[in-house]
mmCIF file of C-alpha atoms in Angstrom:
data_model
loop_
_atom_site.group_PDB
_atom_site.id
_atom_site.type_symbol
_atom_site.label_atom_id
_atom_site.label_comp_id
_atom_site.label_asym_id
_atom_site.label_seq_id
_atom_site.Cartn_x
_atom_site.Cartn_y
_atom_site.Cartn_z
ATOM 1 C CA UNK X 1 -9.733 -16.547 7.991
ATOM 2 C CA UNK X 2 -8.501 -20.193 8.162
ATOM 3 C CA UNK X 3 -7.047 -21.872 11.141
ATOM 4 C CA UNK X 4 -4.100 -21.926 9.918
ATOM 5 C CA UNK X 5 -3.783 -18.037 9.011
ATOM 6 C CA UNK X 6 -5.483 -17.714 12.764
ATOM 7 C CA UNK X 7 -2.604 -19.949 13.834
ATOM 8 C CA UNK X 8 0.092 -17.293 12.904
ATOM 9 C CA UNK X 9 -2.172 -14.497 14.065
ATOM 10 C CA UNK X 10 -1.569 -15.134 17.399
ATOM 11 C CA UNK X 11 1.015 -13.838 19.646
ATOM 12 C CA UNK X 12 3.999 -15.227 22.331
ATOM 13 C CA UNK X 13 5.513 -13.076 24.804
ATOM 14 C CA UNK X 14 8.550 -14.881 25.968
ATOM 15 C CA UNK X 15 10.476 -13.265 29.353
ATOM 16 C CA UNK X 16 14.159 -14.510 29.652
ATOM 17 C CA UNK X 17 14.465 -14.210 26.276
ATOM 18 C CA UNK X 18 18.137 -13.829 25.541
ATOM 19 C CA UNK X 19 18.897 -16.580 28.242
ATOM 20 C CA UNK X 20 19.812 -20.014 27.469
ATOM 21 C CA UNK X 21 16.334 -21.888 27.670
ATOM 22 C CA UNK X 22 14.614 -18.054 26.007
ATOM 23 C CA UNK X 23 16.677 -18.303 23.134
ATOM 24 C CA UNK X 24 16.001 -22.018 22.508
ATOM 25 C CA UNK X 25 11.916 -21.085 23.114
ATOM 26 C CA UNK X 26 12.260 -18.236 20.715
ATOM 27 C CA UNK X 27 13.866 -20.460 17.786
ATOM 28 C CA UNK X 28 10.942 -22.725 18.212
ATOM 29 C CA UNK X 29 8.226 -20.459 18.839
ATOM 30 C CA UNK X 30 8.736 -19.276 15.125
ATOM 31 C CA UNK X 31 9.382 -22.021 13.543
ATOM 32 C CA UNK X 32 6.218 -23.081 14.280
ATOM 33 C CA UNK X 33 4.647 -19.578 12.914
ATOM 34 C CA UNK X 34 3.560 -18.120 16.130
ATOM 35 C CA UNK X 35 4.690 -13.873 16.526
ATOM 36 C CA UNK X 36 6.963 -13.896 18.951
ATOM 37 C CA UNK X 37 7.379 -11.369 21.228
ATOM 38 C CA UNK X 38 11.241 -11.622 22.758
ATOM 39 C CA UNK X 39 10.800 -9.500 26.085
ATOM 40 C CA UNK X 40 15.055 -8.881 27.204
ATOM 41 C CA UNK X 41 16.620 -6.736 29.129
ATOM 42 C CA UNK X 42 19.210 -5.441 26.974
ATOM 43 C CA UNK X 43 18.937 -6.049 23.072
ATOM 44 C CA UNK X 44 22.005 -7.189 21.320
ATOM 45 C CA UNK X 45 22.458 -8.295 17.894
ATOM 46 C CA UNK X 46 24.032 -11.601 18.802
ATOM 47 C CA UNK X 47 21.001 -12.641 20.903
ATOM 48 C CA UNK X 48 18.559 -12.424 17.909
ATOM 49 C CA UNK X 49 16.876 -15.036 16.286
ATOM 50 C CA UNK X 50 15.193 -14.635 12.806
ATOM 51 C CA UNK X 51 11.452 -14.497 12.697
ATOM 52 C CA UNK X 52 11.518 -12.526 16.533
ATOM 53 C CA UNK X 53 10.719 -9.053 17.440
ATOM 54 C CA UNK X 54 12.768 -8.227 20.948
ATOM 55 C CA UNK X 55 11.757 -5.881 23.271
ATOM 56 C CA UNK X 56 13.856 -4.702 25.831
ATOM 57 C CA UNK X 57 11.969 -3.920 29.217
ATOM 58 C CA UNK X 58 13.563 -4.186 32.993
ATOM 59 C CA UNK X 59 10.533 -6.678 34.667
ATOM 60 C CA UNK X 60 11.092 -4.230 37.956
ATOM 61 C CA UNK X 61 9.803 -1.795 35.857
ATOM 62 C CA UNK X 62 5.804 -1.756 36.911
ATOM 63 C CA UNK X 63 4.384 0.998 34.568
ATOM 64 C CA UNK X 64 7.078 0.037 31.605
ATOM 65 C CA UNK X 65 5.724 -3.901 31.734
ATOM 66 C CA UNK X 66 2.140 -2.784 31.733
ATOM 67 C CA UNK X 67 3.221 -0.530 28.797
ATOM 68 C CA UNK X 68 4.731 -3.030 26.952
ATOM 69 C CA UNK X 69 2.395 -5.653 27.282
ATOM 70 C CA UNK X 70 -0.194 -3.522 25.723
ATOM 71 C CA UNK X 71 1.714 -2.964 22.873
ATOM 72 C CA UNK X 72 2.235 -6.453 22.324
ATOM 73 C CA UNK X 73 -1.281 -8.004 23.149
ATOM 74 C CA UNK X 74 -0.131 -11.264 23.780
ATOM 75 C CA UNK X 75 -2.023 -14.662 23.278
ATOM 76 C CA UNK X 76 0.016 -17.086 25.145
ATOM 77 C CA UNK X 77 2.842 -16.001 27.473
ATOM 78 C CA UNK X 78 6.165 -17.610 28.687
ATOM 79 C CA UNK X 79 7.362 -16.422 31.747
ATOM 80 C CA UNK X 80 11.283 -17.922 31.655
ATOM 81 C CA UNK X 81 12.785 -14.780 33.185
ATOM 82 C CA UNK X 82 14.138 -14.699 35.911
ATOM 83 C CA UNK X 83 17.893 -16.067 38.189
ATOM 84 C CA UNK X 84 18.628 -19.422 39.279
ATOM 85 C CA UNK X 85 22.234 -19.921 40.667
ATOM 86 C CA UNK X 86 21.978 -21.684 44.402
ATOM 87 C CA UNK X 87 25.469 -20.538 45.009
ATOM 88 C CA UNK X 88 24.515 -16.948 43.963
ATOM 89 C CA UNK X 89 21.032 -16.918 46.099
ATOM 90 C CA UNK X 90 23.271 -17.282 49.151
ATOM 91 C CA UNK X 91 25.645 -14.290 48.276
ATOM 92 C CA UNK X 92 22.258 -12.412 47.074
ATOM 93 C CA UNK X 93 19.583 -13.034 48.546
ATOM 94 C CA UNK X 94 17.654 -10.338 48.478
ATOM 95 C CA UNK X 95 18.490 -10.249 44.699
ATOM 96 C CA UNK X 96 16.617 -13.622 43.919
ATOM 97 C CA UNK X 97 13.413 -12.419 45.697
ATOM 98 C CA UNK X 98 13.559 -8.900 43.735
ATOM 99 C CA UNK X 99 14.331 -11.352 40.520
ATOM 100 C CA UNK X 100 12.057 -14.326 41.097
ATOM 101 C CA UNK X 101 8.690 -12.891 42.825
ATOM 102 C CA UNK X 102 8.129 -9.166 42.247
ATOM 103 C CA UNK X 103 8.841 -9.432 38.173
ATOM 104 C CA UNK X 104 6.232 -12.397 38.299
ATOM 105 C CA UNK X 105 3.318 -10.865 39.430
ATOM 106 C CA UNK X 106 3.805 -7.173 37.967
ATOM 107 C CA UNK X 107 3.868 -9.410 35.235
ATOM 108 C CA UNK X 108 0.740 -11.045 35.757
ATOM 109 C CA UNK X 109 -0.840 -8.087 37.321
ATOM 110 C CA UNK X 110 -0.248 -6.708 33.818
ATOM 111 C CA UNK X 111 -1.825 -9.411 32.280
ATOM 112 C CA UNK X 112 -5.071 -8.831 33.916
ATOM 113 C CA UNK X 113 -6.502 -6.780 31.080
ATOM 114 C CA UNK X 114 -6.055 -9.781 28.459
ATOM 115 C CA UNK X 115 -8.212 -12.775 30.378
ATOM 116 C CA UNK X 116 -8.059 -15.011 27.561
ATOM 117 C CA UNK X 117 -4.164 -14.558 27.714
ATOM 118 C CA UNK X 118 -2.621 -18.190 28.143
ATOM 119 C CA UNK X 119 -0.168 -18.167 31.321
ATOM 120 C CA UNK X 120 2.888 -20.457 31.799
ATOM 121 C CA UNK X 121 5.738 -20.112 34.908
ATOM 122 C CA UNK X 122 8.569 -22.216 34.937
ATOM 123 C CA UNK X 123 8.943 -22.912 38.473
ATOM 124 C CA UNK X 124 11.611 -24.897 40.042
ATOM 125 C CA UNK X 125 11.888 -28.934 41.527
ATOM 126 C CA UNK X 126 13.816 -27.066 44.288
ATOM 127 C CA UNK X 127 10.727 -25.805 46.053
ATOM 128 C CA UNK X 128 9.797 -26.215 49.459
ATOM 129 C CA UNK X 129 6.077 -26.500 51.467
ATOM 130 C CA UNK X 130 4.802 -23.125 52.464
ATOM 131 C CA UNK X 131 3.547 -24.310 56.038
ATOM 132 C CA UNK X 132 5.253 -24.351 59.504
ATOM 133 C CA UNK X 133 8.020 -25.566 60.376
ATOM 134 C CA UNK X 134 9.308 -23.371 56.972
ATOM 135 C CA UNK X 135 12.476 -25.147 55.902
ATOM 136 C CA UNK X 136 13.666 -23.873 52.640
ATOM 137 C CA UNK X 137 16.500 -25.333 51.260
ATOM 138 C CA UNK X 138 18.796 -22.086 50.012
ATOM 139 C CA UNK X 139 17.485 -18.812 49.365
ATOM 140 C CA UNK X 140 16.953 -19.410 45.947
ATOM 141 C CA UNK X 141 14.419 -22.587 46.852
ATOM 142 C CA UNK X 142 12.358 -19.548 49.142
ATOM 143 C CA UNK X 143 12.436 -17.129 46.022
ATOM 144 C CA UNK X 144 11.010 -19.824 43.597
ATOM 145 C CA UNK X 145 8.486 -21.303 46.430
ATOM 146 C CA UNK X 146 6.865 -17.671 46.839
ATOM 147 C CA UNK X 147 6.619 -17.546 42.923
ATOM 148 C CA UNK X 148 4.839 -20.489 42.878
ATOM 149 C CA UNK X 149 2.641 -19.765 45.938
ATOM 150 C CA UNK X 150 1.957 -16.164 44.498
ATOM 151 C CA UNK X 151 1.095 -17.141 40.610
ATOM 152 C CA UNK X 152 -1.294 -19.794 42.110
ATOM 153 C CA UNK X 153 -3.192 -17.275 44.376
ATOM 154 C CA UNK X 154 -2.910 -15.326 41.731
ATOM 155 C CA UNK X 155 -4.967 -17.677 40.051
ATOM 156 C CA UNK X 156 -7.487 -18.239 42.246
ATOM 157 C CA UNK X 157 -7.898 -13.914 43.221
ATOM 158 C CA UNK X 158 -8.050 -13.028 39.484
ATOM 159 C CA UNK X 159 -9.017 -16.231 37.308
ATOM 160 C CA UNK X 160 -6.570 -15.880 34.738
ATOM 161 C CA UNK X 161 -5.317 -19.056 32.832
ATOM 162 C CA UNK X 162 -2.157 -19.143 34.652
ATOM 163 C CA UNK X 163 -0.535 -22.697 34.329
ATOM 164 C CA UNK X 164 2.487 -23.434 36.182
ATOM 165 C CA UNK X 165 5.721 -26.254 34.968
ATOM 166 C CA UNK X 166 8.548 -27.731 37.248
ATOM 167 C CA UNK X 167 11.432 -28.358 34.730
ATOM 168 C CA UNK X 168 14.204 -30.752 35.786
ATOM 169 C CA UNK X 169 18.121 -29.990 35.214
ATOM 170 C CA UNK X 170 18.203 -28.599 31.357
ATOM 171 C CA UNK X 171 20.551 -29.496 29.848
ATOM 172 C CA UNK X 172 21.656 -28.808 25.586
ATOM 173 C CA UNK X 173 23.632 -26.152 23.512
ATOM 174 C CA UNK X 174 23.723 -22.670 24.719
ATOM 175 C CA UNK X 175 25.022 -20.475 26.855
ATOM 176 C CA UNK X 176 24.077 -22.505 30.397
ATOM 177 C CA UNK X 177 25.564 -22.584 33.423
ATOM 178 C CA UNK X 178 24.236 -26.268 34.479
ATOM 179 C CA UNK X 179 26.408 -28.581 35.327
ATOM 180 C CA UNK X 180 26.101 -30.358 31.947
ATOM 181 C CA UNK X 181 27.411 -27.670 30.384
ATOM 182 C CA UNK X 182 30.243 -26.312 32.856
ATOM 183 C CA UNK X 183 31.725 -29.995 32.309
ATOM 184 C CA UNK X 184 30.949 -29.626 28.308
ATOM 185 C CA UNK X 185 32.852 -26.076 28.692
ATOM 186 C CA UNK X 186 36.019 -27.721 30.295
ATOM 187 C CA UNK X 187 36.141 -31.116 27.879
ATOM 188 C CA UNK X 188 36.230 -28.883 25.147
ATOM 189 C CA UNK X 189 39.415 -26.548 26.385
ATOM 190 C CA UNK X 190 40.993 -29.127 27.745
ATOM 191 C CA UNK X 191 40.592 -30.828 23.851
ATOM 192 C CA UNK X 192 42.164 -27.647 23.090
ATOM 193 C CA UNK X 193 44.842 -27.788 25.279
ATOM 194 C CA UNK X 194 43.601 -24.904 27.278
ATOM 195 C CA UNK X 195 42.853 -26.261 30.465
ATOM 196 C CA UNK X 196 45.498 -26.680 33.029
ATOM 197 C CA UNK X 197 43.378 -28.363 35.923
ATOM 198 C CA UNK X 198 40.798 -31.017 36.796
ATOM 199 C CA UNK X 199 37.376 -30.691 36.795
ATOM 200 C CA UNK X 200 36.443 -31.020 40.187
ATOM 201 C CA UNK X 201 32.595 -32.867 40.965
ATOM 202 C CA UNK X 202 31.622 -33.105 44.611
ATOM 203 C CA UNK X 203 30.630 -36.599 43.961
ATOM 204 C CA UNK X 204 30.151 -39.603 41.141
ATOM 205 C CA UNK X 205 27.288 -40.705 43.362
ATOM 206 C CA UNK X 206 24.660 -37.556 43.075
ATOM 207 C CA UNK X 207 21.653 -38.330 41.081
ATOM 208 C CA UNK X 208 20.274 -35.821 39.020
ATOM 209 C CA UNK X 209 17.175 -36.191 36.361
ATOM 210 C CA UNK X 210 18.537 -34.529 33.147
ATOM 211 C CA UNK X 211 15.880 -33.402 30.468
ATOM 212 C CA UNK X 212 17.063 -31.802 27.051
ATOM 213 C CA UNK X 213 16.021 -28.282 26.950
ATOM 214 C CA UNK X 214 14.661 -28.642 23.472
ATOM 215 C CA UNK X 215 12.148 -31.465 24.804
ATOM 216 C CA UNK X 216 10.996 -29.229 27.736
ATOM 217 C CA UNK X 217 10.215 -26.232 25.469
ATOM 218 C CA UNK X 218 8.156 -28.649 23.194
ATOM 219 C CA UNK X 219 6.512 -29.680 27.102
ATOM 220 C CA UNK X 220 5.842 -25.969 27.379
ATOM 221 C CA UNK X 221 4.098 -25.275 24.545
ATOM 222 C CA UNK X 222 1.746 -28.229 25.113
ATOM 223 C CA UNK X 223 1.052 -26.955 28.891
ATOM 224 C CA UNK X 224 0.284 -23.273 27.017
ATOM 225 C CA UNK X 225 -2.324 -25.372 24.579
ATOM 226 C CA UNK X 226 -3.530 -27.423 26.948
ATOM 227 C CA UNK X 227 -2.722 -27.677 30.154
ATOM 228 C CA UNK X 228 -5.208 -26.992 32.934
ATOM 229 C CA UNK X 229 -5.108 -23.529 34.765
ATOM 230 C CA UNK X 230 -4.055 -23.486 38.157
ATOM 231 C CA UNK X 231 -2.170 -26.578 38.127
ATOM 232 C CA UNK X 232 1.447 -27.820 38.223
ATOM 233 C CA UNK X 233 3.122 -30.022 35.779
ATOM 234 C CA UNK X 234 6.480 -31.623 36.229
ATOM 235 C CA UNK X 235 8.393 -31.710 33.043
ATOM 236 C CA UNK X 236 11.148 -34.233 33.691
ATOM 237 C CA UNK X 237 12.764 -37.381 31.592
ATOM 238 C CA UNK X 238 11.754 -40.075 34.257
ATOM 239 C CA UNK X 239 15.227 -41.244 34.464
ATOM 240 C CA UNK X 240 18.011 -40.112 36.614
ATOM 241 C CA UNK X 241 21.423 -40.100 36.441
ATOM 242 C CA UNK X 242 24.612 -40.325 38.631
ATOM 243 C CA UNK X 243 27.368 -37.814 37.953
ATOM 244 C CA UNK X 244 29.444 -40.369 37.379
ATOM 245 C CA UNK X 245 27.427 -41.801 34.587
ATOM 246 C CA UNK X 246 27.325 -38.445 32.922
ATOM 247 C CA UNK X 247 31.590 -38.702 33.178
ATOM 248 C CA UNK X 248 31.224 -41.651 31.431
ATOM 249 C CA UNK X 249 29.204 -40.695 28.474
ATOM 250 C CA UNK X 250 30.955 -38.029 28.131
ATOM 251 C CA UNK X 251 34.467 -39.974 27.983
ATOM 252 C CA UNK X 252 33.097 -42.011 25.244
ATOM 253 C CA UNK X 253 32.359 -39.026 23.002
ATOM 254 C CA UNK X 254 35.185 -36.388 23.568
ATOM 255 C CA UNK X 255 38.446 -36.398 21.429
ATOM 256 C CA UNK X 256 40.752 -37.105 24.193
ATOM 257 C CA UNK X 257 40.492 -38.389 28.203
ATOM 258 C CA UNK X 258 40.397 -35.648 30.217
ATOM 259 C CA UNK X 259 41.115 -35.607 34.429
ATOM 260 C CA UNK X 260 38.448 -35.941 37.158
ATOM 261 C CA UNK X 261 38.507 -34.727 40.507
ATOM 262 C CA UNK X 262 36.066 -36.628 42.709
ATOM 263 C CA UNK X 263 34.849 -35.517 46.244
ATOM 264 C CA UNK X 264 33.695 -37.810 48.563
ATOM 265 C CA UNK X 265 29.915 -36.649 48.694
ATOM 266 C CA UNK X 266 27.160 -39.136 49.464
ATOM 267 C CA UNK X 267 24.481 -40.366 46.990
ATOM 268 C CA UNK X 268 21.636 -38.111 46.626
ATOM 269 C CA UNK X 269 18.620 -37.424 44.395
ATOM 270 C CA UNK X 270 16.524 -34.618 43.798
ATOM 271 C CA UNK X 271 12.855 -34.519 44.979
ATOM 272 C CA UNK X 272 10.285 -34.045 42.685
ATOM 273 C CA UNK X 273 6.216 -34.513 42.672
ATOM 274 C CA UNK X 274 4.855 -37.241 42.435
ATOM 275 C CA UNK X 275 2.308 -38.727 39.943
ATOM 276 C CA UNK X 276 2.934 -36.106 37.602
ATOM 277 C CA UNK X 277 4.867 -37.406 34.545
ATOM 278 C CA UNK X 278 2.061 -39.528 33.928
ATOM 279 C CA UNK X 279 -0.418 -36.135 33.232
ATOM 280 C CA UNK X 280 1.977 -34.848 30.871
ATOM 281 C CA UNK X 281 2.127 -38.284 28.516
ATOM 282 C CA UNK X 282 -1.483 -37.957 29.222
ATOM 283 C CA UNK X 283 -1.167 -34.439 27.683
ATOM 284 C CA UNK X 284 0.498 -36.192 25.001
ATOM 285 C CA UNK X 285 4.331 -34.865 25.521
ATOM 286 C CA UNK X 286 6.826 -37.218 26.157
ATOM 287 C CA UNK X 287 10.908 -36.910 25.932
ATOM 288 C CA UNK X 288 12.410 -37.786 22.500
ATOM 289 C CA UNK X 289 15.695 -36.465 22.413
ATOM 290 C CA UNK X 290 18.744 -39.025 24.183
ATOM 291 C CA UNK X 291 20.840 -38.196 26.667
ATOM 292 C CA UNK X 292 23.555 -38.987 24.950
ATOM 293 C CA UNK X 293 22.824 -36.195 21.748
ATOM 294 C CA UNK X 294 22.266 -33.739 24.275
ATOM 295 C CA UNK X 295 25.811 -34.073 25.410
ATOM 296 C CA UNK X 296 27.075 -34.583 22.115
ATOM 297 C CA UNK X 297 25.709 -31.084 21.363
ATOM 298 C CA UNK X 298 27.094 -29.276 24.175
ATOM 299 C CA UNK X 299 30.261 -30.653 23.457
ATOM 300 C CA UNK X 300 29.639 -29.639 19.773
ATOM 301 C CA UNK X 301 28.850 -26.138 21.193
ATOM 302 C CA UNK X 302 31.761 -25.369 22.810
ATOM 303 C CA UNK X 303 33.907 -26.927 20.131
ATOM 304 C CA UNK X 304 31.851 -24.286 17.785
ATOM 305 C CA UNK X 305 32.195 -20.957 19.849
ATOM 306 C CA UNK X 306 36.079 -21.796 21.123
ATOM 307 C CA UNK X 307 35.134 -22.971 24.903
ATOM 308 C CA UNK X 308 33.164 -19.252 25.609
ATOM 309 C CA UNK X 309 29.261 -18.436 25.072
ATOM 310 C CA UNK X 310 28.625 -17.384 21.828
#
């Protein structure tokens, strides 16, 4: 067998599949001839993407998962499942621990049997330290912070290749709730004549590093090839920008000015780890795709679907 027939021999199972960076992953995943394995909860014709076999399979579900996964044998897997609304983790947070930590290490727990099974976790930026004094940051900063401190010691109990990545904001067509997109969303009914109010952002000032989701699933798949086991990798543009600036670029490419409500919020920026960008360019990945086209496409999206998800 040549490489290349080995090549599409081998195997993806992608969680989160029907969500908006899962459904991206999946697109590429086949184009580049892997089998991909589309774990969802629910299976519905408009989620599928040629070239994918879906699977639908509740993460909660301990002796399902382990089921599951040894029907499907996977080589590499992509664990994207999962929630990620800070306004929600306050309402529910006993929700975003169920959703965030338990899932994870069933799933790796079912993983056990396949040790030359290639791991990768999105995590979050919006972690916190796991010492005294604990100060997380919103209940959904705790759930991702005990993912991350579970598939790590997961790591180091079991020995499986279990690589973990720290996306910043996605942001590109689909069905995301980000803020890049809930702005695209309103642009493109108010183009419409469809919306009746402002868009209201609690300040031009916030700083925000914005990577297109495309880009990051291209840093994923080079983290499943070749990133090291047991360590984290920030997957990030290296360049932030203000709300305000977003505003902007997005005046210059709708169809017609549309009304801003500012707050008075200070200037802030996102933490993120440090020295880490430079390990992924050493890894060979580096952003490609301008901020400005991944605007242009969400606009482009909604424009597409009418202003709803498609």
């Amino acid at each position: 067998m040549d490489a290349r027939s080995d090549f599409e021999q081998r195997v993806i199972l992608i969680t989160g599949a029907s969500g908006f960076t899962g459904s991206h992953a999946c697109r590429y995943f086949a184009g580049q001839g892997l089998q991909v394995a589309a774990m969802v909860r629910h299976i519905r014709e408009e989620d599928q993407a040629e070239g994918v076999r879906y699977y639908a399979c509740d993460l909660l579900d301990k002796n399902g998962l382990e089921k599951l996964v040894g029907i499907i044998a996977p080589d590499y897997v992509l664990h994207l499942a999962g929630k990620n609304s800070v306004p929600e983790s306050w309402a529910e947070p006993l929700l975003y621990m169920e959703s965030n930590v338990l899932p994870t290490l069933y799933l790796l727990n079912a993983l056990r049997r396949y040790p030359s099974c290639r791991i990768l976790i999105t995590g979050s930026m919006l972690v916190f330290p796991l010492h005294p004094p604990f100060r997380p940051p919103h209940p959904y900063g705790l759930s991702k912070s005990l993912q991350k401190a579970a598939a790590l010691s997961w790591r180091e109990l079991f020995g499986q290749a279990i690589v973990l990545a720290e996306p910043s904001n996605l942001v590109g067509p689909g069905p995301s709730r980000g803020f890049c997109s809930l702005l695209g969303q309103h642009i493109s009914a108010w183009e419409r004549g469809e919306a009746a109010e402002a868009f209201r952002i609690p300040s031009r000032f916030i700083r925000r590093d914005f990577l297109d989701v495309r880009d990051a699933i291209r840093a994923y798949w080079v983290l499943l090839e070749r990133g090291l086991p047991g360590e984290i990798y920030s997957v990030r543009s290296g360049k932030e920008y203000t709300l305000g600036e977003i505003t902007d670029l997005y005046k210059e490419i709708s169809e017609k000015p549309f009304p801003i409500e500012w707050g008075e919020g200070e200037n802030s920026s996102q933490k993120s780890p440090k020295n880490t960008a430079p390990r992924m360019k050493g890894l060979g990945w580096e952003p490609s795709i301008p901020l400005r086209t991944s605007l242009t496409d969400v606009l482009e999206y909604f424009r597409t679907c009418g202003g709803d998800y498609k």
